mmCIF file with all atom_site columns, C-alpha atoms in Angstrom:
data_model
loop_
_atom_site.group_PDB
_atom_site.id
_atom_site.type_symbol
_atom_site.label_atom_id
_atom_site.label_alt_id
_atom_site.label_comp_id
_atom_site.label_asym_id
_atom_site.label_entity_id
_atom_site.label_seq_id
_atom_site.pdbx_PDB_ins_code
_atom_site.Cartn_x
_atom_site.Cartn_y
_atom_site.Cartn_z
_atom_site.occupancy
_atom_site.B_iso_or_equiv
_atom_site.pdbx_formal_charge
_atom_site.auth_seq_id
_atom_site.auth_comp_id
_atom_site.auth_asym_id
_atom_site.auth_atom_id
_atom_site.pdbx_PDB_model_num
ATOM 1   C CA . MET H 1 1  ? 4.114   -17.909 13.657  1.00 89.00 ? 1  MET H CA 1
ATOM 2   C CA . SER H 1 2  ? 0.257   -17.310 14.194  1.00 93.00 ? 2  SER H CA 1
ATOM 3   C CA . THR H 1 3  ? 1.565   -14.330 16.441  1.00 96.00 ? 3  THR H CA 1
ATOM 4   C CA . TRP H 1 4  ? 3.153   -12.704 13.732  1.00 96.00 ? 4  TRP H CA 1
ATOM 5   C CA . ARG H 1 5  ? 0.308   -13.375 11.320  1.00 96.00 ? 5  ARG H CA 1
ATOM 6   C CA . ALA H 1 6  ? -1.971  -11.999 13.564  1.00 97.00 ? 6  ALA H CA 1
ATOM 7   C CA . ARG H 1 7  ? 0.314   -8.837  13.701  1.00 98.00 ? 7  ARG H CA 1
ATOM 8   C CA . ILE H 1 8  ? 0.056   -8.717  9.828   1.00 97.00 ? 8  ILE H CA 1
ATOM 9   C CA . ASP H 1 9  ? -3.726  -9.051  10.026  1.00 97.00 ? 9  ASP H CA 1
ATOM 10  C CA . ALA H 1 10 ? -3.679  -6.170  12.370  1.00 98.00 ? 10 ALA H CA 1
ATOM 11  C CA . ILE H 1 11 ? -1.529  -3.986  10.256  1.00 98.00 ? 11 ILE H CA 1
ATOM 12  C CA . ASP H 1 12 ? -3.417  -4.813  7.079   1.00 98.00 ? 12 ASP H CA 1
ATOM 13  C CA . GLN H 1 13 ? -6.700  -3.364  8.668   1.00 98.00 ? 13 GLN H CA 1
ATOM 14  C CA . ILE H 1 14 ? -5.060  -0.082  9.580   1.00 98.00 ? 14 ILE H CA 1
ATOM 15  C CA . LEU H 1 15 ? -3.427  -0.033  5.930   1.00 98.00 ? 15 LEU H CA 1
ATOM 16  C CA . LEU H 1 16 ? -7.051  -0.414  4.668   1.00 98.00 ? 16 LEU H CA 1
ATOM 17  C CA . VAL H 1 17 ? -8.128  2.446   6.685   1.00 98.00 ? 17 VAL H CA 1
ATOM 18  C CA . LEU H 1 18 ? -5.350  4.754   5.717   1.00 98.00 ? 18 LEU H CA 1
ATOM 19  C CA . LEU H 1 19 ? -5.659  3.961   2.238   1.00 98.00 ? 19 LEU H CA 1
ATOM 20  C CA . ASN H 1 20 ? -9.356  4.589   2.197   1.00 97.00 ? 20 ASN H CA 1
ATOM 21  C CA . GLU H 1 21 ? -8.694  8.041   4.086   1.00 97.00 ? 21 GLU H CA 1
ATOM 22  C CA . ARG H 1 22 ? -5.791  8.615   1.637   1.00 97.00 ? 22 ARG H CA 1
ATOM 23  C CA . SER H 1 23 ? -8.314  8.369   -1.441  1.00 95.00 ? 23 SER H CA 1
ATOM 24  C CA . ARG H 1 24 ? -10.937 10.496  0.274   1.00 95.00 ? 24 ARG H CA 1
ATOM 25  C CA . SER H 1 25 ? -8.718  13.418  0.931   1.00 95.00 ? 25 SER H CA 1
ATOM 26  C CA . ALA H 1 26 ? -7.681  12.752  -3.081  1.00 93.00 ? 26 ALA H CA 1
ATOM 27  C CA . ASN H 1 27 ? -11.254 12.890  -3.702  1.00 92.00 ? 27 ASN H CA 1
ATOM 28  C CA . GLU H 1 28 ? -11.467 16.393  -2.061  1.00 93.00 ? 28 GLU H CA 1
ATOM 29  C CA . ILE H 1 29 ? -8.322  17.509  -4.058  1.00 93.00 ? 29 ILE H CA 1
ATOM 30  C CA . GLY H 1 30 ? -9.909  16.299  -7.176  1.00 91.00 ? 30 GLY H CA 1
ATOM 31  C CA . HIS H 1 31 ? -13.267 18.399  -6.388  1.00 91.00 ? 31 HIS H CA 1
ATOM 32  C CA . ILE H 1 32 ? -11.221 21.427  -5.951  1.00 93.00 ? 32 ILE H CA 1
ATOM 33  C CA . LYS H 1 33 ? -9.331  20.734  -9.232  1.00 91.00 ? 33 LYS H CA 1
ATOM 34  C CA . LYS H 1 34 ? -12.629 20.350  -11.205 1.00 89.00 ? 34 LYS H CA 1
ATOM 35  C CA . GLN H 1 35 ? -14.205 23.477  -9.571  1.00 92.00 ? 35 GLN H CA 1
ATOM 36  C CA . HIS H 1 36 ? -10.932 25.529  -10.871 1.00 94.00 ? 36 HIS H CA 1
ATOM 37  C CA . LYS H 1 37 ? -10.678 23.519  -14.007 1.00 92.00 ? 37 LYS H CA 1
ATOM 38  C CA . LEU H 1 38 ? -7.002  22.251  -13.073 1.00 92.00 ? 38 LEU H CA 1
ATOM 39  C CA . PRO H 1 39 ? -5.742  19.035  -14.572 1.00 90.00 ? 39 PRO H CA 1
ATOM 40  C CA . ILE H 1 40 ? -6.207  15.616  -12.423 1.00 86.00 ? 40 ILE H CA 1
ATOM 41  C CA . TYR H 1 41 ? -2.560  14.513  -13.292 1.00 88.00 ? 41 TYR H CA 1
ATOM 42  C CA . VAL H 1 42 ? 0.206   16.700  -11.700 1.00 90.00 ? 42 VAL H CA 1
ATOM 43  C CA . PRO H 1 43 ? 3.450   14.925  -12.508 1.00 92.00 ? 43 PRO H CA 1
ATOM 44  C CA . GLU H 1 44 ? 5.633   17.155  -10.291 1.00 95.00 ? 44 GLU H CA 1
ATOM 45  C CA . ARG H 1 45 ? 3.213   16.429  -7.209  1.00 94.00 ? 45 ARG H CA 1
ATOM 46  C CA . GLU H 1 46 ? 3.536   12.776  -7.641  1.00 93.00 ? 46 GLU H CA 1
ATOM 47  C CA . LYS H 1 47 ? 7.326   13.145  -7.815  1.00 95.00 ? 47 LYS H CA 1
ATOM 48  C CA . THR H 1 48 ? 7.142   14.903  -4.339  1.00 96.00 ? 48 THR H CA 1
ATOM 49  C CA . VAL H 1 49 ? 4.887   12.314  -2.995  1.00 96.00 ? 49 VAL H CA 1
ATOM 50  C CA . LEU H 1 50 ? 7.317   9.614   -3.944  1.00 97.00 ? 50 LEU H CA 1
ATOM 51  C CA . GLY H 1 51 ? 10.276  11.721  -2.733  1.00 97.00 ? 51 GLY H CA 1
ATOM 52  C CA . ASN H 1 52 ? 8.754   12.387  0.551   1.00 96.00 ? 52 ASN H CA 1
ATOM 53  C CA . VAL H 1 53 ? 8.452   8.546   1.316   1.00 98.00 ? 53 VAL H CA 1
ATOM 54  C CA . LEU H 1 54 ? 11.750  7.586   -0.140  1.00 98.00 ? 54 LEU H CA 1
ATOM 55  C CA . LYS H 1 55 ? 13.731  10.101  1.987   1.00 98.00 ? 55 LYS H CA 1
ATOM 56  C CA . ASN H 1 56 ? 12.274  8.758   5.033   1.00 97.00 ? 56 ASN H CA 1
ATOM 57  C CA . ASN H 1 57 ? 12.480  4.726   3.959   1.00 98.00 ? 57 ASN H CA 1
ATOM 58  C CA . SER H 1 58 ? 14.513  3.202   6.603   1.00 96.00 ? 58 SER H CA 1
ATOM 59  C CA . GLY H 1 59 ? 13.754  -0.513  5.439   1.00 94.00 ? 59 GLY H CA 1
ATOM 60  C CA . PRO H 1 60 ? 13.556  -3.200  5.599   1.00 95.00 ? 60 PRO H CA 1
ATOM 61  C CA . LEU H 1 61 ? 11.669  -2.820  2.421   1.00 96.00 ? 61 LEU H CA 1
ATOM 62  C CA . GLU H 1 62 ? 14.222  -1.506  -0.484  1.00 95.00 ? 62 GLU H CA 1
ATOM 63  C CA . ASP H 1 63 ? 13.722  1.642   -2.047  1.00 97.00 ? 63 ASP H CA 1
ATOM 64  C CA . GLU H 1 64 ? 12.554  0.237   -5.062  1.00 97.00 ? 64 GLU H CA 1
ATOM 65  C CA . ALA H 1 65 ? 9.806   -1.900  -3.338  1.00 97.00 ? 65 ALA H CA 1
ATOM 66  C CA . VAL H 1 66 ? 8.690   1.250   -1.576  1.00 98.00 ? 66 VAL H CA 1
ATOM 67  C CA . ARG H 1 67 ? 8.608   3.057   -4.959  1.00 97.00 ? 67 ARG H CA 1
ATOM 68  C CA . ARG H 1 68 ? 6.664   0.378   -6.752  1.00 97.00 ? 68 ARG H CA 1
ATOM 69  C CA . LEU H 1 69 ? 4.153   0.304   -3.808  1.00 98.00 ? 69 LEU H CA 1
ATOM 70  C CA . PHE H 1 70 ? 3.439   4.212   -3.851  1.00 98.00 ? 70 PHE H CA 1
ATOM 71  C CA . GLU H 1 71 ? 3.362   4.073   -7.616  1.00 97.00 ? 71 GLU H CA 1
ATOM 72  C CA . ARG H 1 72 ? 0.360   1.595   -7.193  1.00 97.00 ? 72 ARG H CA 1
ATOM 73  C CA . ILE H 1 73 ? -1.076  3.860   -4.315  1.00 97.00 ? 73 ILE H CA 1
ATOM 74  C CA . ILE H 1 74 ? -0.822  6.851   -6.520  1.00 95.00 ? 74 ILE H CA 1
ATOM 75  C CA . ASP H 1 75 ? -2.183  5.098   -9.223  1.00 94.00 ? 75 ASP H CA 1
ATOM 76  C CA . GLU H 1 76 ? -5.391  3.661   -7.921  1.00 94.00 ? 76 GLU H CA 1
ATOM 77  C CA . THR H 1 77 ? -5.842  7.089   -5.954  1.00 90.00 ? 77 THR H CA 1
ATOM 78  C CA . ARG H 1 78 ? -5.652  9.109   -9.296  1.00 89.00 ? 78 ARG H CA 1
ATOM 79  C CA . SER H 1 79 ? -8.045  6.492   -11.262 1.00 89.00 ? 79 SER H CA 1
ATOM 80  C CA . LEU H 1 80 ? -10.549 7.066   -8.598  1.00 86.00 ? 80 LEU H CA 1
ATOM 81  C CA . GLU H 1 81 ? -10.132 10.860  -8.668  1.00 84.00 ? 81 GLU H CA 1
ATOM 82  C CA . ARG H 1 82 ? -10.550 10.809  -12.205 1.00 83.00 ? 82 ARG H CA 1
ATOM 83  C CA . ARG H 1 83 ? -13.383 8.501   -12.425 1.00 82.00 ? 83 ARG H CA 1
ATOM 84  C CA . LYS H 1 84 ? -15.337 10.302  -9.790  1.00 77.00 ? 84 LYS H CA 1
ATOM 85  C CA . TYR H 1 85 ? -14.939 13.902  -11.200 1.00 72.00 ? 85 TYR H CA 1
ATOM 86  C CA . GLN H 1 86 ? -14.468 13.466  -15.081 1.00 67.00 ? 86 GLN H CA 1
ATOM 87  C CA . ASN H 1 87 ? -18.044 13.676  -15.465 1.00 55.00 ? 87 ASN H CA 1
ATOM 88  C CA . LEU H 1 88 ? -18.873 16.504  -12.846 1.00 48.00 ? 88 LEU H CA 1
ATOM 89  C CA . ASP H 1 89 ? -19.220 20.254  -13.463 1.00 40.00 ? 89 ASP H CA 1
ATOM 90  C CA . MET D 1 1  ? -5.828  22.223  -1.486  1.00 89.00 ? 1  MET D CA 1
ATOM 91  C CA . SER D 1 2  ? -2.622  22.303  0.495   1.00 93.00 ? 2  SER D CA 1
ATOM 92  C CA . THR D 1 3  ? -4.291  21.025  3.611   1.00 96.00 ? 3  THR D CA 1
ATOM 93  C CA . TRP D 1 4  ? -5.500  17.952  1.791   1.00 96.00 ? 4  TRP D CA 1
ATOM 94  C CA . ARG D 1 5  ? -2.024  17.428  0.492   1.00 96.00 ? 5  ARG D CA 1
ATOM 95  C CA . ALA D 1 6  ? -0.565  17.816  3.855   1.00 97.00 ? 6  ALA D CA 1
ATOM 96  C CA . ARG D 1 7  ? -3.083  15.161  5.023   1.00 98.00 ? 7  ARG D CA 1
ATOM 97  C CA . ILE D 1 8  ? -2.162  13.036  2.049   1.00 97.00 ? 8  ILE D CA 1
ATOM 98  C CA . ASP D 1 9  ? 1.747   13.425  3.267   1.00 97.00 ? 9  ASP D CA 1
ATOM 99  C CA . ALA D 1 10 ? 0.887   12.499  6.598   1.00 98.00 ? 10 ALA D CA 1
ATOM 100 C CA . ILE D 1 11 ? -0.921  9.334   5.754   1.00 98.00 ? 11 ILE D CA 1
ATOM 101 C CA . ASP D 1 12 ? 1.859   8.322   3.406   1.00 98.00 ? 12 ASP D CA 1
ATOM 102 C CA . GLN D 1 13 ? 4.456   8.524   6.383   1.00 98.00 ? 13 GLN D CA 1
ATOM 103 C CA . ILE D 1 14 ? 2.354   6.216   8.561   1.00 98.00 ? 14 ILE D CA 1
ATOM 104 C CA . LEU D 1 15 ? 1.633   3.832   5.283   1.00 98.00 ? 15 LEU D CA 1
ATOM 105 C CA . LEU D 1 16 ? 5.498   3.836   5.114   1.00 98.00 ? 16 LEU D CA 1
ATOM 106 C CA . VAL D 1 17 ? 6.079   2.903   8.697   1.00 98.00 ? 17 VAL D CA 1
ATOM 107 C CA . LEU D 1 18 ? 3.286   0.212   8.630   1.00 98.00 ? 18 LEU D CA 1
ATOM 108 C CA . LEU D 1 19 ? 4.393   -1.408  5.441   1.00 98.00 ? 19 LEU D CA 1
ATOM 109 C CA . ASN D 1 20 ? 8.076   -1.624  6.818   1.00 97.00 ? 20 ASN D CA 1
ATOM 110 C CA . GLU D 1 21 ? 6.542   -3.097  10.233  1.00 97.00 ? 21 GLU D CA 1
ATOM 111 C CA . ARG D 1 22 ? 4.531   -5.523  7.988   1.00 97.00 ? 22 ARG D CA 1
ATOM 112 C CA . SER D 1 23 ? 7.692   -6.689  6.206   1.00 95.00 ? 23 SER D CA 1
ATOM 113 C CA . ARG D 1 24 ? 9.558   -7.010  9.404   1.00 95.00 ? 24 ARG D CA 1
ATOM 114 C CA . SER D 1 25 ? 6.741   -9.482  10.646  1.00 95.00 ? 25 SER D CA 1
ATOM 115 C CA . ALA D 1 26 ? 6.757   -11.268 7.391   1.00 93.00 ? 26 ALA D CA 1
ATOM 116 C CA . ASN D 1 27 ? 10.531  -11.722 7.827   1.00 92.00 ? 27 ASN D CA 1
ATOM 117 C CA . GLU D 1 28 ? 10.054  -13.259 11.222  1.00 93.00 ? 28 GLU D CA 1
ATOM 118 C CA . ILE D 1 29 ? 7.670   -15.913 9.541   1.00 93.00 ? 29 ILE D CA 1
ATOM 119 C CA . GLY D 1 30 ? 10.285  -16.460 6.820   1.00 91.00 ? 30 GLY D CA 1
ATOM 120 C CA . HIS D 1 31 ? 12.581  -17.231 9.460   1.00 91.00 ? 31 HIS D CA 1
ATOM 121 C CA . ILE D 1 32 ? 10.380  -19.751 11.316  1.00 93.00 ? 32 ILE D CA 1
ATOM 122 C CA . LYS D 1 33 ? 9.438   -21.348 7.888   1.00 91.00 ? 33 LYS D CA 1
ATOM 123 C CA . LYS D 1 34 ? 13.139  -21.544 6.947   1.00 89.00 ? 34 LYS D CA 1
ATOM 124 C CA . GLN D 1 35 ? 13.885  -23.241 10.417  1.00 92.00 ? 35 GLN D CA 1
ATOM 125 C CA . HIS D 1 36 ? 11.132  -25.695 9.884   1.00 94.00 ? 36 HIS D CA 1
ATOM 126 C CA . LYS D 1 37 ? 11.835  -26.129 6.136   1.00 92.00 ? 37 LYS D CA 1
ATOM 127 C CA . LEU D 1 38 ? 8.292   -24.793 5.109   1.00 92.00 ? 38 LEU D CA 1
ATOM 128 C CA . PRO D 1 39 ? 7.565   -23.335 1.782   1.00 90.00 ? 39 PRO D CA 1
ATOM 129 C CA . ILE D 1 40 ? 7.604   -19.345 1.629   1.00 87.00 ? 40 ILE D CA 1
ATOM 130 C CA . TYR D 1 41 ? 4.736   -19.355 -0.831  1.00 88.00 ? 41 TYR D CA 1
ATOM 131 C CA . VAL D 1 42 ? 1.526   -20.418 0.824   1.00 90.00 ? 42 VAL D CA 1
ATOM 132 C CA . PRO D 1 43 ? -1.447  -19.634 -1.382  1.00 92.00 ? 43 PRO D CA 1
ATOM 133 C CA . GLU D 1 44 ? -4.241  -20.040 1.183   1.00 95.00 ? 44 GLU D CA 1
ATOM 134 C CA . ARG D 1 45 ? -2.680  -17.779 3.537   1.00 94.00 ? 45 ARG D CA 1
ATOM 135 C CA . GLU D 1 46 ? -2.591  -15.063 1.157   1.00 93.00 ? 46 GLU D CA 1
ATOM 136 C CA . LYS D 1 47 ? -6.133  -15.844 -0.031  1.00 95.00 ? 47 LYS D CA 1
ATOM 137 C CA . THR D 1 48 ? -7.043  -15.262 3.602   1.00 96.00 ? 48 THR D CA 1
ATOM 138 C CA . VAL D 1 49 ? -5.057  -12.062 3.907   1.00 96.00 ? 49 VAL D CA 1
ATOM 139 C CA . LEU D 1 50 ? -6.851  -10.665 0.853   1.00 97.00 ? 50 LEU D CA 1
ATOM 140 C CA . GLY D 1 51 ? -10.261 -12.033 2.267   1.00 97.00 ? 51 GLY D CA 1
ATOM 141 C CA . ASN D 1 52 ? -9.706  -10.296 5.512   1.00 96.00 ? 52 ASN D CA 1
ATOM 142 C CA . VAL D 1 53 ? -9.152  -6.913  3.971   1.00 98.00 ? 53 VAL D CA 1
ATOM 143 C CA . LEU D 1 54 ? -11.754 -7.168  1.140   1.00 98.00 ? 54 LEU D CA 1
ATOM 144 C CA . LYS D 1 55 ? -14.589 -8.128  3.744   1.00 98.00 ? 55 LYS D CA 1
ATOM 145 C CA . ASN D 1 56 ? -13.898 -4.920  5.743   1.00 97.00 ? 56 ASN D CA 1
ATOM 146 C CA . ASN D 1 57 ? -13.621 -2.569  2.740   1.00 98.00 ? 57 ASN D CA 1
ATOM 147 C CA . SER D 1 58 ? -16.071 0.380   2.879   1.00 96.00 ? 58 SER D CA 1
ATOM 148 C CA . GLY D 1 59 ? -14.504 2.492   0.448   1.00 94.00 ? 59 GLY D CA 1
ATOM 149 C CA . PRO D 1 60 ? -14.316 4.776   -1.309  1.00 95.00 ? 60 PRO D CA 1
ATOM 150 C CA . LEU D 1 61 ? -11.734 2.658   -2.868  1.00 96.00 ? 61 LEU D CA 1
ATOM 151 C CA . GLU D 1 62 ? -13.480 -0.164  -4.981  1.00 95.00 ? 62 GLU D CA 1
ATOM 152 C CA . ASP D 1 63 ? -12.792 -3.824  -3.880  1.00 97.00 ? 63 ASP D CA 1
ATOM 153 C CA . GLU D 1 64 ? -10.794 -4.269  -7.081  1.00 97.00 ? 64 GLU D CA 1
ATOM 154 C CA . ALA D 1 65 ? -8.508  -1.527  -6.282  1.00 97.00 ? 65 ALA D CA 1
ATOM 155 C CA . VAL D 1 66 ? -8.130  -2.881  -2.750  1.00 98.00 ? 66 VAL D CA 1
ATOM 156 C CA . ARG D 1 67 ? -7.328  -6.154  -4.161  1.00 97.00 ? 67 ARG D CA 1
ATOM 157 C CA . ARG D 1 68 ? -4.746  -4.698  -6.515  1.00 97.00 ? 68 ARG D CA 1
ATOM 158 C CA . LEU D 1 69 ? -3.058  -2.781  -3.732  1.00 98.00 ? 69 LEU D CA 1
ATOM 159 C CA . PHE D 1 70 ? -2.836  -5.826  -1.437  1.00 98.00 ? 70 PHE D CA 1
ATOM 160 C CA . GLU D 1 71 ? -1.511  -8.098  -3.951  1.00 97.00 ? 71 GLU D CA 1
ATOM 161 C CA . ARG D 1 72 ? 1.349   -5.672  -4.781  1.00 97.00 ? 72 ARG D CA 1
ATOM 162 C CA . ILE D 1 73 ? 1.893   -5.551  -0.769  1.00 97.00 ? 73 ILE D CA 1
ATOM 163 C CA . ILE D 1 74 ? 1.860   -9.186  -0.360  1.00 95.00 ? 74 ILE D CA 1
ATOM 164 C CA . ASP D 1 75 ? 4.243   -9.628  -3.587  1.00 94.00 ? 75 ASP D CA 1
ATOM 165 C CA . GLU D 1 76 ? 6.639   -7.224  -2.220  1.00 94.00 ? 76 GLU D CA 1
ATOM 166 C CA . THR D 1 77 ? 6.551   -8.780  1.166   1.00 90.00 ? 77 THR D CA 1
ATOM 167 C CA . ARG D 1 78 ? 7.011   -12.055 -0.212  1.00 88.00 ? 78 ARG D CA 1
ATOM 168 C CA . SER D 1 79 ? 9.920   -11.043 -2.587  1.00 89.00 ? 79 SER D CA 1
ATOM 169 C CA . LEU D 1 80 ? 11.705  -9.565  0.341   1.00 86.00 ? 80 LEU D CA 1
ATOM 170 C CA . GLU D 1 81 ? 11.044  -12.852 2.592   1.00 84.00 ? 81 GLU D CA 1
ATOM 171 C CA . ARG D 1 82 ? 12.535  -15.024 -0.103  1.00 83.00 ? 82 ARG D CA 1
ATOM 172 C CA . ARG D 1 83 ? 15.611  -12.952 -0.875  1.00 82.00 ? 83 ARG D CA 1
ATOM 173 C CA . LYS D 1 84 ? 16.294  -12.763 2.787   1.00 77.00 ? 84 LYS D CA 1
ATOM 174 C CA . TYR D 1 85 ? 16.024  -16.215 3.485   1.00 72.00 ? 85 TYR D CA 1
ATOM 175 C CA . GLN D 1 86 ? 16.779  -18.312 0.437   1.00 67.00 ? 86 GLN D CA 1
ATOM 176 C CA . ASN D 1 87 ? 20.311  -18.583 1.287   1.00 55.00 ? 87 ASN D CA 1
ATOM 177 C CA . LEU D 1 88 ? 20.016  -19.004 5.084   1.00 48.00 ? 88 LEU D CA 1
ATOM 178 C CA . ASP D 1 89 ? 20.382  -22.505 6.695   1.00 40.00 ? 89 ASP D CA 1
#
């Protein structure tokens, strides 16, 4: 069991790096949106993002689980993007 | 902007692979727990998992965002582990 747990711990460290890296990219996008006075929330783009992961999901996570996970990821990313740029000009 | 979006899309594909790989490892643990009649839900282990990621978080995601993300990840993993093994003997 400890081998599998060590594997999960290692995966989690990579997940953490990638989630932060994803937020960094989203902040860059937020910055561009701000410069061009574009809205932070772009529902079509969020649908595309979800579609991209769902079409490549081969499990064992079910599509609904993947959808819930990425909805959370998108939501946290958008919140940060919004907080970071709402007061900048 | 399209460069950053392409970067997010690439990150998402890796996240998807890692999240499924994480579930696969959790299923192996679930299998071992079932064999030894151990409970699926181990709150101390979940605290350790959260602690491991929080102590290494260097942002830009805030600790509370990382906590919410990993609570969702742990929750989806546990649900799958539970569904997969609750009826096995």
